[in-house]
Amino acid sequence: NEGTSLDFIRTIIAEDCESGKFDGRVHTRFPPEPNGYLHLGHAKSICLNFGIAQEHENGICNLRFDDTNPLKEEDEYVQSIQEDVKWLGFDWGEKPFYTSNYFEVLYGHAVKLIEMGKAYVDHSTPEAIREMRGTLTEPGTESPYRGRSVEENLDLFTRMRNGEFADGECVLRAKIDMTSPNIIMRDPALYRIRRATHHRTGDAWCIYPMYDFAHCLSDSQEHITHSICTLEFENNRELYDWLLDTLDIYHPQQIEFARLNLTHTVLSKRKLIQLVEEGHVRGWDDPRMPTISGLRRRGCPPEAIREFCSRIGVAKADSMVDAAMLEFCMREKLNAVAPRLMGVIDPVKVVITNYPEDQVDEFEMPLHPELEEYGKRTVPFSRELYIEREDFREEAPKKFFRLTVGKEVRLRYAYYVTCTDVVKDEQGEIVEIHCTYDPATKGGWSEDGRKVKGTLHWVSVKHAVPAEVRLYEPLFEKENPNKVEEGKTFIDYINPDSEKIITAYLEPRLAEYKAGERVQFERLGYYCADLDTTPERPVFNRTATLRDSWKR
Ligand code: ATP
Ligand code: MG
Ligand code: MG
């Protein structure tokens, strides 16, 4: 946010503050349904709602669990959502809110609607109700139960609550207009019967409010000023307004914005659940998942997600954001703070033939080129080293400044070495590269000022820590896996090489890294110690390469 121009939502809110519409108050909410883990789309909504509250003096943003569907909701999700919002850097005050806390209040509002002649109990079958709803071109038709008296409806609704009817036997519907051009206004259901144990209210209720009914009333209950939601709720705004106007209670303003779509990704809890349940990934927090917990495990800093949300902005039209943009934000944040250490992910052995067999040099190296406060670490150097296989070429093109026979390169912070010859196995694969070193170049520089173009990272073979390194690529090869061809599902577009596990050799200090600690392996990319890491068997995830190398 450059501070130069406000997005359309912030503009509306600024105008409302100016005109004193809500007494100058700004009170937003983030209302997840606890039926899955939060993903990047939610992050967009979180940054928007909490962000707006932060930008206004006395601004407030509630975290509200929209928990009206006991079949799909679980406490595990309530916990993970709180953890993720906190990790993203936002604060919802003393305690979160729950729609289930308002069940009694909501019930009271439903009774009031019945008393006003604005709601009725319908015993039609679900199919009949669907049939009567009509289509975009055909008006709906009225239910035979629409004319029930207030007394009868009050009695029936009480009996619904008391469990006298079976699941699906009847619903409470608003009595609005079966000929409305907006299908949502054709007597929408307000309550349904569902015998399921709720994660908070247990078996206290067997009827549960529908989303459209519960949502506006919860917003009203909490004195929300601006109820920001995604575009697919545009048609629901009419019902949102109708319910609050009819009940004549406090009335927030609903505003819709475009949801986030990201390339090579699915962002729908239903699809993410399927990936988890069918075992295509390690879990909700798999580093390839677009979930907040997955991004965290992969090594993405929360600042990068906030920066990403700020860069993509808020618009009124749907669009697709390039996943490379998120990687860009990750690199930018990680570059600033990640300590630099050395690891070799595709090793080939170098033998320094003129270096004494049992000698070990110890080099002090800064942990970050700019951040002196990070201090230094000690890196051992010995006669046998690993370097990256791609840093050596037998037949080197002109512009190849790395190692080749007869050429001199710098081993980072250590010595200049010159390649003399290579040893190959029977298949012709290089197994050893022989070099000589110049003892006068200790520390990686030479008094005579002679030029060496290449600088390579390295790890001493006898000190190296073998580690499991998980290299990640996008989970979906297809740019838009939501767009499926005939006879396929999004599952068919999973990238079979999205996770590649290799053994890398790391400098000793990296064995001490704890889960969640981030690092730049010099010249390779950003990595993060995985939850599975142990000092005996370190495990690192590749967060991002140094440059964008996606095949697209
Ligand atoms: P999903 O389709 O993944 O199930 P949802 O909208 O049903 O998402 P909720 O838990 O109801 O999930 O979402 C909480 C809030 O997050 C809502 O206000 C919703 O608008 C917002 N949100 C969800 N997905 C996105 C997205 N892709 N982009 C922006 N906001 C989103
Ligand atoms: Mg929802
Ligand atoms: Mg949903």
XYZ file of C-alpha atoms and ligand atoms in Angstrom:
585
model
C 0.000 0.000 0.000
C 1.785 3.108 -1.263
C -0.649 5.395 0.519
C -1.354 7.128 -2.767
C -4.768 5.722 -3.563
C -7.277 3.702 -1.596
C -8.946 0.585 -2.951
C -12.707 0.750 -3.458
C -13.516 -0.773 -0.050
C -11.242 1.589 1.840
C -12.739 4.445 -0.152
C -16.273 3.482 0.922
C -15.168 3.186 4.526
C -13.352 6.535 4.429
C -16.500 8.158 3.066
C -18.622 6.517 5.768
C -16.244 7.800 8.431
C -16.416 11.255 6.872
C -20.222 11.308 6.798
C -20.506 9.801 10.279
C -22.583 6.908 8.954
C -21.661 4.533 11.767
C -20.772 7.317 14.217
C -17.347 7.211 12.583
C -16.746 3.672 13.852
C -14.922 0.989 11.851
C -15.668 -2.537 12.980
C -14.985 -5.427 10.601
C -14.904 -9.182 11.107
C -13.262 -12.245 9.653
C -15.834 -15.067 9.742
C -14.308 -18.449 8.829
C -16.324 -21.611 8.979
C -14.298 -24.086 11.073
C -14.549 -26.805 8.438
C -10.942 -26.803 7.239
C -7.599 -25.064 7.482
C -7.122 -21.499 6.322
C -5.589 -20.922 2.902
C -4.151 -17.973 0.998
C -7.616 -16.838 -0.033
C -8.477 -16.474 3.621
C -5.219 -14.603 4.137
C -6.456 -12.048 1.640
C -9.644 -11.601 3.655
C -7.725 -11.545 6.958
C -5.279 -8.890 5.737
C -8.173 -6.858 4.408
C -10.429 -7.020 7.468
C -7.762 -6.810 10.171
C -5.758 -4.375 8.048
C -8.663 -1.943 7.708
C -9.316 -2.085 11.447
C -5.649 -1.291 12.140
C -5.713 1.674 9.805
C -8.464 3.382 11.789
C -8.179 4.780 15.247
C -10.290 2.551 17.522
C -10.859 0.187 14.586
C -11.827 -3.340 15.616
C -11.853 -6.634 13.754
C -13.601 -9.635 15.254
C -12.604 -13.203 14.624
C -15.909 -15.023 14.380
C -16.370 -18.724 13.861
C -19.288 -19.195 11.541
C -20.173 -22.536 13.084
C -23.684 -23.390 11.970
C -23.064 -26.702 10.232
C -22.178 -29.365 12.840
C -21.647 -32.051 10.200
C -18.510 -30.453 8.815
C -17.080 -28.488 11.692
C -14.517 -29.558 14.260
C -12.589 -28.112 17.157
C -9.308 -29.032 15.417
C -10.174 -26.404 12.830
C -11.138 -23.824 15.455
C -7.664 -24.256 16.966
C -5.754 -24.188 13.686
C -7.581 -21.064 12.504
C -6.607 -19.177 15.656
C -3.019 -20.325 15.355
C -2.849 -19.220 11.722
C -4.416 -15.788 12.240
C -2.023 -15.150 15.129
C 0.956 -16.317 13.104
C -0.031 -13.970 10.297
C 0.392 -11.213 12.851
C -3.173 -10.240 13.719
C -4.924 -9.846 17.012
C -8.650 -10.283 17.599
C -8.680 -8.958 21.132
C -9.756 -10.860 24.185
C -11.636 -13.743 22.703
C -13.042 -14.962 19.437
C -16.752 -14.883 18.699
C -18.917 -17.823 17.696
C -22.168 -17.793 15.777
C -23.166 -20.718 17.996
C -23.126 -18.313 20.953
C -26.100 -16.597 19.317
C -28.244 -19.686 18.691
C -30.795 -18.565 21.272
C -30.820 -14.994 19.934
C -31.197 -16.254 16.372
C -34.041 -18.493 17.418
C -35.751 -15.470 18.973
C -35.436 -13.538 15.707
C -36.960 -16.452 13.806
C -39.910 -16.496 16.200
C -40.288 -12.751 15.668
C -40.405 -13.227 11.895
C -43.107 -15.863 12.308
C -45.090 -13.501 14.538
C -44.814 -10.839 11.839
C -46.196 -13.295 9.300
C -42.805 -13.258 7.548
C -41.802 -16.880 8.037
C -43.502 -20.269 7.850
C -42.807 -23.928 8.381
C -42.794 -25.838 5.125
C -43.374 -29.589 5.084
C -42.652 -29.938 1.372
C -39.900 -32.374 0.427
C -36.502 -30.879 -0.429
C -37.097 -31.853 -4.086
C -40.476 -30.119 -4.129
C -38.959 -26.982 -2.636
C -36.239 -26.997 -5.270
C -38.873 -27.480 -7.954
C -41.001 -24.585 -6.663
C -38.016 -22.261 -6.611
C -38.217 -21.729 -10.394
C -35.307 -20.663 -12.591
C -33.669 -17.485 -13.828
C -36.317 -17.229 -16.548
C -39.272 -18.856 -14.734
C -40.811 -17.396 -11.575
C -41.190 -19.686 -8.599
C -44.446 -21.129 -7.325
C -45.857 -20.861 -3.833
C -45.704 -23.770 -1.426
C -49.041 -25.254 -0.304
C -47.852 -24.589 3.279
C -47.262 -20.898 2.667
C -50.665 -19.902 4.027
C -50.241 -21.479 7.476
C -51.385 -19.215 10.310
C -48.990 -17.507 12.713
C -50.237 -19.747 15.558
C -49.713 -22.905 13.566
C -46.233 -21.812 12.501
C -45.251 -20.894 16.060
C -46.411 -24.296 17.248
C -44.650 -26.154 14.446
C -41.396 -24.224 14.879
C -41.399 -24.995 18.620
C -41.927 -28.646 17.778
C -39.069 -28.496 15.236
C -36.826 -27.289 18.027
C -38.153 -29.939 20.404
C -37.170 -32.691 18.028
C -40.649 -33.844 17.045
C -39.770 -34.052 13.344
C -37.251 -36.111 11.466
C -34.242 -34.580 9.712
C -35.398 -33.040 6.444
C -39.095 -33.399 7.266
C -39.656 -29.638 7.291
C -37.819 -26.314 7.212
C -38.521 -22.778 8.327
C -38.701 -20.440 5.340
C -38.863 -16.679 5.048
C -42.049 -15.488 3.347
C -40.780 -12.999 0.788
C -41.586 -13.198 -2.913
C -41.705 -16.305 -5.114
C -41.645 -14.117 -8.215
C -38.551 -12.120 -7.276
C -35.992 -11.917 -10.108
C -33.402 -12.786 -7.432
C -33.875 -16.510 -6.771
C -32.346 -16.141 -3.312
C -35.386 -14.025 -2.366
C -37.878 -16.774 -3.248
C -38.740 -17.805 0.304
C -35.235 -18.923 1.378
C -34.830 -21.531 4.094
C -33.875 -20.081 7.488
C -33.680 -23.214 9.635
C -33.228 -26.894 8.951
C -33.364 -29.975 11.140
C -30.059 -31.742 11.586
C -29.415 -34.217 14.347
C -25.683 -33.915 14.723
C -23.482 -33.171 17.685
C -22.096 -29.650 17.489
C -18.466 -29.146 18.546
C -19.539 -26.447 21.013
C -23.250 -26.767 21.762
C -23.274 -30.566 21.791
C -26.798 -31.945 21.414
C -28.581 -28.863 22.736
C -30.021 -28.177 19.286
C -31.440 -30.266 16.504
C -32.298 -27.286 14.313
C -29.570 -25.098 12.853
C -29.801 -21.683 11.180
C -28.861 -21.325 7.517
C -25.858 -19.218 6.549
C -27.839 -16.284 5.140
C -29.949 -16.020 8.265
C -27.151 -16.457 10.769
C -24.634 -14.251 9.030
C -26.433 -10.922 8.892
C -27.818 -11.392 12.392
C -24.380 -12.178 13.803
C -22.963 -9.095 12.087
C -25.790 -7.075 13.578
C -25.314 -8.633 17.010
C -21.641 -7.605 17.032
C -22.348 -4.117 15.712
C -20.125 -4.694 12.692
C -19.977 -1.620 10.463
C -18.675 -3.111 7.218
C -19.334 -6.749 6.435
C -16.809 -7.574 3.735
C -17.331 -10.769 1.782
C -16.512 -12.329 -1.566
C -18.292 -11.657 -4.831
C -20.407 -14.812 -4.862
C -22.479 -13.262 -2.062
C -23.517 -10.289 -4.154
C -26.994 -11.750 -4.727
C -27.297 -12.585 -1.032
C -27.011 -8.926 -0.092
C -30.689 -8.386 -0.866
C -31.617 -11.046 1.685
C -29.050 -9.693 4.161
C -30.730 -6.294 3.932
C -34.270 -7.695 3.923
C -33.778 -9.644 7.147
C -32.250 -6.719 9.040
C -34.836 -4.250 7.708
C -37.746 -6.540 8.450
C -36.536 -7.219 11.980
C -35.698 -3.527 12.276
C -32.353 -4.098 13.978
C -28.848 -2.623 13.665
C -27.792 -2.821 10.036
C -24.162 -3.218 8.850
C -23.145 -2.541 5.257
C -22.219 -5.612 3.188
C -19.485 -5.038 0.588
C -18.256 -7.671 -1.873
C -14.780 -8.085 -3.370
C -13.188 -10.563 -5.776
C -11.801 -13.730 -4.249
C -8.193 -14.712 -4.750
C -7.379 -17.225 -7.470
C -3.780 -18.367 -7.809
C -2.072 -20.188 -10.692
C -1.051 -23.853 -10.242
C -3.186 -24.024 -7.113
C -6.654 -24.879 -5.867
C -8.111 -22.600 -3.205
C -11.227 -24.278 -1.991
C -11.513 -26.110 1.267
C -13.495 -28.875 -0.396
C -10.635 -29.595 -2.798
C -7.937 -29.154 -0.172
C -9.742 -31.648 2.090
C -9.789 -34.118 -0.788
C -6.019 -33.751 -1.294
C -5.481 -34.488 2.384
C -7.982 -37.333 2.710
C -6.837 -39.141 -0.420
C -3.215 -38.862 0.691
C -1.921 -36.820 -2.232
C -0.058 -34.649 0.272
C 1.461 -35.104 3.737
C -1.458 -33.304 5.373
C -3.010 -29.867 5.684
C 0.421 -28.472 6.432
C 2.211 -30.102 3.516
C 4.676 -27.515 2.188
C 3.016 -27.728 -1.252
C -0.397 -26.803 0.102
C -1.637 -23.210 -0.286
C -2.740 -23.350 3.339
C -1.277 -20.949 5.878
C 0.078 -23.915 7.830
C 1.599 -25.390 4.653
C 3.280 -22.133 3.754
C 4.582 -21.836 7.307
C 6.032 -25.352 7.184
C 7.572 -24.633 3.809
C 9.415 -21.684 5.350
C 7.383 -18.763 4.082
C 7.563 -15.867 6.555
C 4.251 -14.247 7.558
C 5.565 -10.896 6.309
C 5.756 -12.368 2.801
C 2.075 -13.318 2.889
C 1.119 -9.869 4.138
C 3.253 -8.255 1.444
C 1.649 -10.507 -1.167
C -1.849 -9.539 -0.033
C -0.917 -5.892 -0.115
C 0.505 -6.167 -3.642
C -2.457 -8.027 -5.141
C -4.829 -5.403 -3.807
C -8.592 -5.572 -3.697
C -10.814 -5.393 -6.746
C -14.367 -5.974 -7.793
C -13.601 -8.291 -10.699
C -12.276 -11.849 -10.518
C -8.746 -12.438 -11.706
C -5.942 -14.965 -11.511
C -2.781 -14.078 -9.630
C 0.542 -15.589 -10.713
C 1.975 -17.855 -8.013
C 5.392 -16.433 -8.946
C 4.275 -13.247 -7.212
C 4.118 -15.073 -3.879
C 7.583 -16.541 -4.492
C 8.834 -13.058 -5.260
C 7.499 -11.805 -1.913
C 9.075 -14.763 -0.110
C 12.489 -14.131 -1.686
C 12.317 -10.454 -0.892
C 11.591 -11.033 2.809
C 13.945 -13.993 3.159
C 16.792 -12.214 1.413
C 16.650 -9.546 4.081
C 16.718 -11.854 7.089
C 17.797 -15.414 6.279
C 21.283 -16.358 7.499
C 23.615 -17.683 4.805
C 25.138 -21.114 5.217
C 26.535 -23.717 2.848
C 24.982 -26.944 1.705
C 25.586 -29.065 -1.364
C 22.479 -30.693 -2.780
C 23.979 -32.588 -5.726
C 27.469 -33.464 -4.560
C 30.632 -34.426 -6.412
C 33.870 -34.968 -4.527
C 36.872 -32.656 -4.858
C 40.282 -33.819 -3.625
C 42.877 -31.113 -2.956
C 45.936 -33.172 -3.805
C 48.522 -30.827 -2.302
C 46.589 -30.326 0.951
C 47.935 -32.404 3.878
C 45.898 -35.532 4.632
C 44.986 -34.758 8.263
C 45.046 -30.970 8.234
C 41.870 -29.026 9.003
C 41.478 -25.286 8.521
C 38.700 -23.453 10.293
C 37.230 -20.423 8.572
C 35.113 -17.767 10.208
C 32.267 -16.699 7.999
C 29.586 -14.069 8.560
C 26.050 -15.438 8.843
C 24.665 -12.548 6.805
C 26.498 -10.179 4.461
C 24.733 -7.068 5.813
C 23.501 -8.001 9.276
C 26.652 -7.996 11.397
C 24.599 -8.679 14.528
C 23.993 -12.217 13.253
C 27.640 -12.914 14.045
C 29.823 -15.593 12.512
C 30.119 -19.318 12.398
C 33.120 -21.554 11.987
C 33.326 -23.800 8.948
C 35.885 -26.632 8.736
C 37.905 -27.193 5.560
C 39.839 -30.358 4.733
C 41.478 -32.226 1.878
C 38.223 -33.715 0.581
C 35.248 -31.500 -0.186
C 31.871 -31.691 -1.838
C 30.939 -29.158 -4.458
C 27.817 -28.960 -6.590
C 28.003 -31.317 -9.587
C 26.790 -28.558 -11.881
C 29.680 -26.348 -10.789
C 32.082 -28.506 -12.777
C 32.175 -28.999 -16.550
C 34.633 -31.057 -18.453
C 33.780 -29.317 -21.701
C 33.167 -25.786 -20.571
C 31.641 -23.126 -22.796
C 33.408 -19.745 -22.960
C 31.246 -18.016 -20.379
C 31.461 -20.848 -17.853
C 33.157 -19.256 -14.858
C 32.934 -22.238 -12.564
C 35.347 -25.158 -12.369
C 36.933 -26.889 -15.348
C 40.289 -28.560 -15.946
C 43.090 -26.019 -15.930
C 41.068 -23.202 -14.416
C 41.235 -21.541 -11.031
C 38.171 -20.712 -8.886
C 37.602 -19.447 -5.398
C 36.141 -21.727 -2.741
C 34.018 -19.335 -0.729
C 36.012 -17.755 2.152
C 38.643 -20.544 1.867
C 41.218 -20.840 -0.929
C 41.754 -20.569 -4.648
C 41.919 -23.996 -6.244
C 42.914 -25.091 -9.730
C 41.552 -28.232 -11.320
C 44.205 -30.656 -12.573
C 42.264 -33.740 -13.650
C 39.214 -35.894 -13.027
C 38.618 -39.541 -12.105
C 35.720 -41.390 -13.741
C 33.977 -44.664 -13.025
C 33.308 -47.397 -15.601
C 30.193 -45.625 -16.846
C 32.193 -42.482 -17.507
C 30.627 -40.587 -14.613
C 32.953 -38.240 -12.764
C 33.589 -39.510 -9.242
C 36.442 -37.252 -8.192
C 37.804 -33.914 -9.245
C 41.438 -33.299 -8.465
C 42.597 -29.804 -7.628
C 45.585 -28.073 -6.119
C 45.199 -25.154 -3.762
C 47.293 -22.029 -3.277
C 48.047 -21.662 0.469
C 48.719 -17.936 -0.098
C 45.019 -17.350 -0.873
C 43.771 -18.249 2.606
C 40.431 -16.576 3.315
C 39.570 -16.593 -0.394
C 41.616 -13.708 -1.726
C 45.039 -13.130 -3.178
C 47.554 -10.401 -2.455
C 48.683 -10.263 -6.071
C 45.138 -9.277 -7.066
C 44.838 -11.964 -9.738
C 41.367 -12.474 -11.085
C 39.219 -15.507 -10.422
C 35.716 -15.182 -11.720
C 33.949 -18.080 -10.060
C 33.184 -18.549 -6.381
C 31.829 -21.926 -5.344
C 30.191 -23.133 -2.164
C 31.566 -26.319 -0.620
C 31.347 -28.617 2.368
C 34.159 -30.645 3.938
C 33.430 -34.343 3.354
C 34.469 -35.594 6.768
C 32.561 -32.836 8.583
C 29.490 -32.802 6.355
C 26.102 -33.478 7.869
C 23.940 -35.592 5.580
C 20.407 -34.241 5.526
C 17.136 -35.074 3.885
C 16.188 -32.214 1.614
C 12.725 -31.958 0.110
C 12.625 -30.041 -3.125
C 9.231 -28.620 -3.928
C 7.625 -27.679 -7.215
C 4.042 -26.504 -7.754
C 1.464 -29.124 -6.791
C -0.338 -28.726 -10.108
C 1.299 -28.648 -13.508
C -1.700 -26.997 -15.093
C -1.950 -23.249 -14.722
C -5.590 -23.491 -13.718
C -6.356 -26.928 -12.247
C -9.915 -25.778 -11.535
C -10.630 -25.785 -15.236
C -11.008 -29.472 -15.983
C -11.319 -31.195 -19.321
C -14.116 -33.650 -19.990
C -13.825 -36.801 -17.913
C -11.095 -35.452 -15.643
C -10.942 -33.957 -12.167
C -8.467 -31.537 -10.643
C -6.722 -34.552 -9.088
C -5.612 -35.585 -12.596
C -3.472 -32.469 -12.830
C -1.329 -33.166 -9.778
C 2.352 -32.759 -10.605
C 3.957 -36.186 -9.924
C 7.317 -34.480 -9.303
C 6.008 -31.851 -6.913
C 8.131 -33.335 -4.121
C 11.623 -34.677 -4.752
C 13.587 -36.058 -1.803
C 17.363 -36.016 -1.932
C 20.287 -36.308 0.447
C 22.289 -33.126 0.744
C 25.528 -32.457 2.615
C 25.475 -29.499 4.942
C 27.988 -27.587 6.975
C 27.915 -28.786 10.623
C 26.077 -25.797 12.091
C 22.921 -26.751 10.193
C 22.449 -29.910 12.266
C 21.443 -27.628 15.137
C 18.599 -25.994 13.235
C 15.216 -26.363 14.868
C 11.938 -26.885 13.014
C 10.801 -23.643 11.434
C 14.250 -22.014 11.272
C 15.011 -20.507 7.894
C 18.277 -20.270 6.012
C 19.709 -19.452 2.632
C 21.898 -22.227 1.283
C 24.333 -20.003 -0.521
C 23.856 -19.871 -4.279
C 20.941 -22.342 -4.100
C 17.898 -20.903 -2.419
C 15.939 -20.542 0.772
C 15.346 -23.548 2.978
C 13.594 -24.212 6.246
C 14.083 -26.937 8.831
C 11.043 -29.202 8.627
C 8.879 -30.446 11.501
C 10.511 -33.855 10.958
C 14.022 -32.552 11.580
C 16.213 -34.092 14.303
C 19.899 -33.479 15.112
C 20.619 -37.037 13.941
C 18.705 -36.643 10.707
C 18.158 -33.013 9.711
C 15.320 -32.413 7.263
C 15.035 -29.226 5.231
C 12.346 -28.011 2.865
C 13.159 -25.849 -0.105
C 11.091 -22.709 0.357
C 12.139 -21.011 -2.871
C 15.005 -21.060 -5.298
C 17.052 -17.875 -5.619
C 15.593 -17.143 -9.027
C 12.293 -18.056 -10.573
C 12.860 -21.318 -12.421
C 9.274 -22.478 -12.810
C 8.322 -24.218 -15.972
C 5.199 -22.469 -17.052
P -13.937 -22.202 0.618
O -14.609 -21.937 -0.682
O -12.474 -22.450 0.497
O -14.648 -23.213 1.463
P -15.249 -20.246 2.171
O -15.519 -18.878 1.671
O -16.388 -21.181 2.223
O -14.022 -20.824 1.382
P -15.063 -19.425 4.868
O -14.479 -20.120 6.027
O -16.515 -19.201 4.849
O -14.594 -20.223 3.592
O -14.292 -18.061 4.615
C -14.075 -17.080 5.587
C -13.827 -15.778 4.899
O -12.733 -15.891 3.984
C -15.033 -15.361 4.092
O -15.330 -14.020 4.392
C -14.618 -15.540 2.668
O -15.217 -14.599 1.864
C -13.102 -15.389 2.729
N -12.471 -16.161 1.660
C -12.521 -17.490 1.462
N -11.879 -17.836 0.341
C -11.389 -16.693 -0.194
C -10.620 -16.376 -1.364
N -10.215 -17.312 -2.225
N -10.308 -15.084 -1.584
C -10.691 -14.133 -0.711
N -11.413 -14.355 0.389
C -11.769 -15.624 0.667
Mg -18.273 -19.730 3.816
Mg -17.130 -23.120 2.291
